[in-house]
XYZ file of C-alpha atoms in Angstrom:
340
model
C 28.730 40.319 8.680
C 27.129 38.612 11.667
C 25.963 35.697 9.493
C 29.452 35.370 8.028
C 30.895 35.274 11.554
C 28.464 32.535 12.548
C 29.452 30.474 9.495
C 33.165 30.899 10.263
C 32.630 29.896 13.890
C 30.613 26.846 12.794
C 33.295 25.557 10.442
C 36.068 26.364 12.905
C 34.281 24.317 15.565
C 33.873 21.369 13.183
C 37.554 21.561 12.215
C 38.768 21.634 15.826
C 36.470 18.776 16.748
C 37.626 16.707 13.750
C 41.262 17.242 14.740
C 40.476 16.119 18.302
C 38.850 12.965 16.923
C 41.864 12.364 14.698
C 44.469 12.528 17.488
C 42.457 10.758 20.220
C 43.686 7.194 19.410
C 47.279 8.396 19.636
C 46.708 9.875 23.091
C 44.473 7.163 24.571
C 45.755 3.791 23.396
C 43.837 1.403 25.692
C 41.369 -0.721 23.737
C 38.639 -0.313 26.376
C 38.551 3.471 26.063
C 38.765 3.262 22.275
C 35.743 0.949 22.241
C 33.843 3.320 24.520
C 34.718 6.232 22.247
C 33.406 4.247 19.274
C 30.144 3.543 21.075
C 29.959 7.242 21.986
C 30.115 8.061 18.272
C 27.278 5.655 17.498
C 25.153 7.148 20.265
C 26.066 10.683 19.174
C 24.433 10.100 15.784
C 21.165 9.183 17.508
C 21.433 12.035 20.014
C 22.004 14.659 17.303
C 18.880 13.511 15.469
C 16.871 13.480 18.683
C 18.236 16.928 19.535
C 16.949 18.284 16.231
C 13.550 16.753 16.922
C 13.293 18.024 20.501
C 15.175 21.300 20.442
C 14.043 22.626 17.081
C 10.794 20.870 16.144
C 9.653 20.807 19.778
C 8.691 17.113 19.677
C 9.562 14.539 22.340
C 10.368 10.995 21.214
C 10.742 8.021 23.526
C 11.092 5.534 20.693
C 14.498 6.266 19.172
C 15.687 2.840 20.324
C 13.045 1.339 18.006
C 14.501 3.067 14.941
C 17.977 2.150 16.170
C 16.968 -1.498 16.404
C 15.239 -1.511 13.014
C 18.403 -0.224 11.369
C 20.527 -2.862 13.111
C 18.220 -5.791 12.355
C 17.603 -4.684 8.772
C 21.276 -4.866 7.869
C 21.693 -8.058 9.909
C 18.975 -9.905 8.010
C 20.060 -8.592 4.621
C 23.738 -9.433 5.107
C 23.809 -12.516 7.346
C 20.651 -14.223 6.047
C 20.365 -13.019 2.457
C 24.050 -12.515 1.711
C 23.909 -8.859 0.716
C 26.923 -6.572 0.950
C 26.796 -4.373 4.077
C 27.303 -1.279 1.899
C 24.275 -2.223 -0.205
C 22.230 -2.751 2.962
C 23.160 0.714 4.286
C 20.520 2.716 2.345
C 17.900 0.072 3.231
C 18.844 0.364 6.917
C 18.185 4.097 6.629
C 15.051 3.712 4.502
C 13.124 1.355 6.788
C 13.300 3.557 9.940
C 12.507 6.609 7.813
C 9.506 4.853 6.261
C 8.227 3.805 9.679
C 8.659 7.385 10.930
C 6.719 8.657 7.908
C 3.852 6.234 8.527
C 3.800 7.031 12.212
C 4.055 10.780 11.655
C 1.323 10.726 9.031
C -1.116 8.743 11.156
C -0.339 10.751 14.305
C 0.057 14.192 12.715
C -2.367 15.729 15.174
C -0.364 14.590 18.182
C 2.305 16.740 19.811
C 4.143 17.136 23.082
C 3.495 14.449 25.674
C 0.881 12.718 23.506
C 3.463 12.150 20.775
C 5.933 10.985 23.428
C 3.470 8.337 24.595
C 2.871 7.258 21.003
C 6.606 6.835 20.371
C 6.889 4.963 23.666
C 4.239 2.528 22.424
C 6.145 2.188 19.154
C 9.304 1.259 21.054
C 7.473 -1.412 23.016
C 5.898 -2.865 19.858
C 9.202 -3.002 17.977
C 11.011 -4.597 20.914
C 8.276 -7.229 21.217
C 8.556 -8.017 17.502
C 12.323 -8.368 17.784
C 11.856 -10.896 20.592
C 8.917 -12.864 19.182
C 9.612 -12.888 15.433
C 12.116 -15.710 15.835
C 12.023 -16.794 12.206
C 13.604 -13.503 11.151
C 15.244 -11.953 14.222
C 16.300 -15.213 15.967
C 14.413 -14.095 19.067
C 15.785 -13.155 22.464
C 18.905 -15.291 22.031
C 20.235 -12.794 19.508
C 21.277 -12.562 15.872
C 24.766 -13.901 15.112
C 27.078 -14.040 12.112
C 26.823 -10.395 11.023
C 29.683 -9.840 8.557
C 32.492 -7.344 8.970
C 32.749 -4.276 6.780
C 35.156 -4.340 3.855
C 36.269 -1.301 1.907
C 38.419 -1.683 -1.232
C 39.572 -5.095 -0.025
C 40.454 -3.829 3.455
C 38.591 -5.277 6.434
C 37.481 -2.609 8.918
C 38.089 -4.329 12.245
C 37.182 -3.198 15.731
C 39.641 -0.742 17.201
C 41.154 2.268 15.454
C 39.763 1.493 11.947
C 36.161 1.211 13.143
C 36.630 4.180 15.476
C 37.547 6.381 12.516
C 34.686 4.998 10.410
C 32.100 5.761 13.102
C 33.377 9.260 13.745
C 33.570 9.925 10.001
C 29.819 9.381 9.891
C 29.406 11.519 13.032
C 31.178 14.416 11.307
C 28.906 14.034 8.265
C 25.798 14.012 10.476
C 27.136 16.992 12.441
C 27.781 19.066 9.303
C 24.396 18.166 7.838
C 22.614 19.087 11.076
C 24.476 22.400 11.460
C 23.588 23.319 7.883
C 19.932 22.548 8.579
C 19.956 24.590 11.784
C 21.512 27.636 10.096
C 19.237 27.483 7.058
C 15.710 28.682 6.331
C 14.449 25.282 7.496
C 16.217 25.753 10.828
C 14.586 29.144 11.320
C 11.198 27.613 10.555
C 11.839 24.815 13.053
C 12.820 27.292 15.778
C 9.626 29.251 15.163
C 7.621 26.017 15.483
C 9.386 25.242 18.771
C 8.581 28.725 20.149
C 4.961 28.793 19.016
C 3.372 26.441 16.524
C 0.230 28.578 16.308
C 2.216 31.735 15.529
C 4.274 29.860 12.938
C 1.143 28.587 11.211
C -0.317 32.089 11.141
C 2.864 33.325 9.415
C 2.469 30.716 6.662
C 4.905 28.084 7.933
C 3.849 24.544 7.030
C 4.404 23.154 10.527
C 3.231 19.609 9.744
C 5.651 19.274 6.840
C 8.673 20.472 8.804
C 7.870 18.327 11.835
C 7.412 15.296 9.592
C 10.708 15.927 7.805
C 12.743 16.289 10.978
C 11.064 13.237 12.528
C 12.012 11.158 9.476
C 15.553 12.532 9.515
C 16.031 11.668 13.199
C 14.774 8.128 12.519
C 17.209 7.742 9.612
C 20.071 8.915 11.826
C 19.080 6.226 14.333
C 19.000 3.671 11.512
C 22.531 4.674 10.521
C 23.657 4.186 14.113
C 22.026 0.744 14.142
C 23.867 -0.206 10.949
C 27.196 0.820 12.495
C 26.418 -0.971 15.755
C 25.482 -4.253 14.045
C 28.641 -4.481 11.956
C 30.793 -3.520 14.906
C 29.318 -6.076 17.290
C 28.884 -8.958 14.768
C 25.934 -10.077 16.942
C 22.925 -8.213 18.305
C 19.998 -8.950 20.586
C 16.737 -7.144 21.463
C 18.212 -6.261 24.876
C 20.178 -3.431 23.231
C 17.023 -1.718 21.944
C 14.803 -1.438 25.000
C 13.080 1.549 26.581
C 16.187 2.025 28.747
C 18.159 2.846 25.590
C 15.610 5.510 24.619
C 15.904 7.067 28.071
C 19.689 7.022 27.714
C 19.465 8.957 24.436
C 17.012 11.382 26.036
C 19.421 11.960 28.933
C 22.226 12.749 26.482
C 20.163 15.408 24.724
C 18.744 16.960 27.897
C 22.148 17.115 29.591
C 23.926 18.754 26.685
C 21.043 20.964 25.628
C 18.286 20.093 23.172
C 18.442 23.543 21.579
C 21.957 22.975 20.252
C 23.490 20.423 17.898
C 26.765 20.718 19.799
C 24.856 20.228 23.049
C 23.577 16.813 21.964
C 27.110 15.797 20.992
C 28.670 17.010 24.235
C 25.885 15.449 26.286
C 26.625 12.103 24.648
C 30.306 12.320 25.529
C 29.542 13.276 29.130
C 27.048 10.438 29.587
C 29.555 7.937 28.205
C 32.149 9.287 30.644
C 29.676 8.692 33.474
C 29.239 5.120 32.249
C 33.018 4.591 32.252
C 33.322 5.952 35.793
C 30.519 3.680 37.023
C 32.209 0.706 35.341
C 35.524 1.508 37.014
C 33.855 1.936 40.407
C 32.004 -1.362 39.917
C 35.332 -3.173 39.610
C 36.407 -1.854 43.020
C 33.051 -1.883 44.792
C 30.869 -4.939 44.008
C 27.681 -3.288 45.270
C 27.866 -0.794 42.353
C 26.155 -2.724 39.552
C 25.019 -1.753 36.062
C 21.619 -0.793 37.503
C 23.385 1.937 39.465
C 24.202 3.547 36.134
C 20.494 4.054 35.402
C 20.077 5.695 38.803
C 22.831 8.155 37.882
C 21.170 8.936 34.552
C 17.848 9.574 36.282
C 19.531 11.851 38.820
C 21.266 13.768 36.026
C 17.942 14.298 34.253
C 16.343 15.621 37.440
C 19.197 18.004 38.265
C 19.482 19.358 34.732
C 15.741 19.953 34.392
C 15.697 21.803 37.748
C 18.919 23.831 37.590
C 19.867 23.919 33.878
C 16.586 23.707 31.957
C 18.272 24.745 28.691
C 21.036 22.166 29.086
C 24.722 22.430 29.833
C 26.124 23.707 26.533
C 23.688 26.625 25.915
C 23.977 27.723 29.554
C 27.773 27.710 29.526
C 27.776 29.461 26.145
C 25.525 32.213 27.550
C 27.793 32.636 30.571
C 30.818 32.884 28.281
C 29.108 35.441 26.018
C 28.060 37.508 29.039
C 31.637 37.436 30.352
C 33.039 38.575 26.989
C 30.405 41.324 26.730
C 31.232 42.529 30.230
C 34.950 42.642 29.475
C 34.323 44.409 26.172
C 32.174 47.058 27.853
C 34.845 47.624 30.536
C 37.516 48.123 27.873
C 35.276 50.578 26.017
C 34.675 52.556 29.215
C 38.413 52.643 29.989
C 39.223 53.877 26.486
C 36.535 56.560 26.744
C 37.876 57.680 30.136
C 41.428 57.834 28.783
C 40.330 60.062 25.892
C 38.676 62.455 28.309
């Protein structure tokens, strides 16, 4: 009965969230906010994958921007240079980051925690350097231009409401897939690895296999986000895939709560709201520049780690559950007193 209740709550949450996504363009009609919401969806795909890696597999990655960039540049080269259809390039844009994650995970299978974080940081630096210096393929620091628009059944998916719905359609798919993983036998194994890898191994859990699988999945999610970003922007440059981007994704997961799929999603939305507020303040106060935004993200990380170590969503959910339990116990006591 409890498992059935969890499943009902999961699907009810997805349904409510999907309805909110559906009606948002009718409530907020300004193109600026619609563009920001579209970018939030792209970032949410990366954050959900990183949340699975951090909150369930217990691994810290500082190189998600590398997988994000590989996905974006893969589809850019295949479509703009080689003339492929963007839909044909989609599985390749997912395959390349996943293959790189497999190679990296296989060669660094003994690393964990901060050592793995440093390894992924090095990967991000290497990939960014290649994007800048491999001018014959990536066009260098000046950027890659001429990325084609997406077409579906003869209909061009332009920026604005059409692309907003496309991005959030993929977010819903990623969300459902991640929730199913979390509430499955694999999710239970991942939680046991996060709590104690040694205890999990002693109970017969193949910890290396599960960590490898979730690392590859998070990289493929980032590749999907890169594919969406490239065909939305029509031009990309290595500046979008720096270490700062990886820290931004990390802040999203930490703020919302790495131990929850919903936490990563909510953290992404909150961080994007902070970015919008900073942008609006920058228009009124010239001394507030884009660098001020990174200061805010760093401050958020510090405050959350100190005061909300589990993240915002799990903490609020615990408070809400405690409140409901307290009210339920009071009602039970009142009923018992009335019977007496």
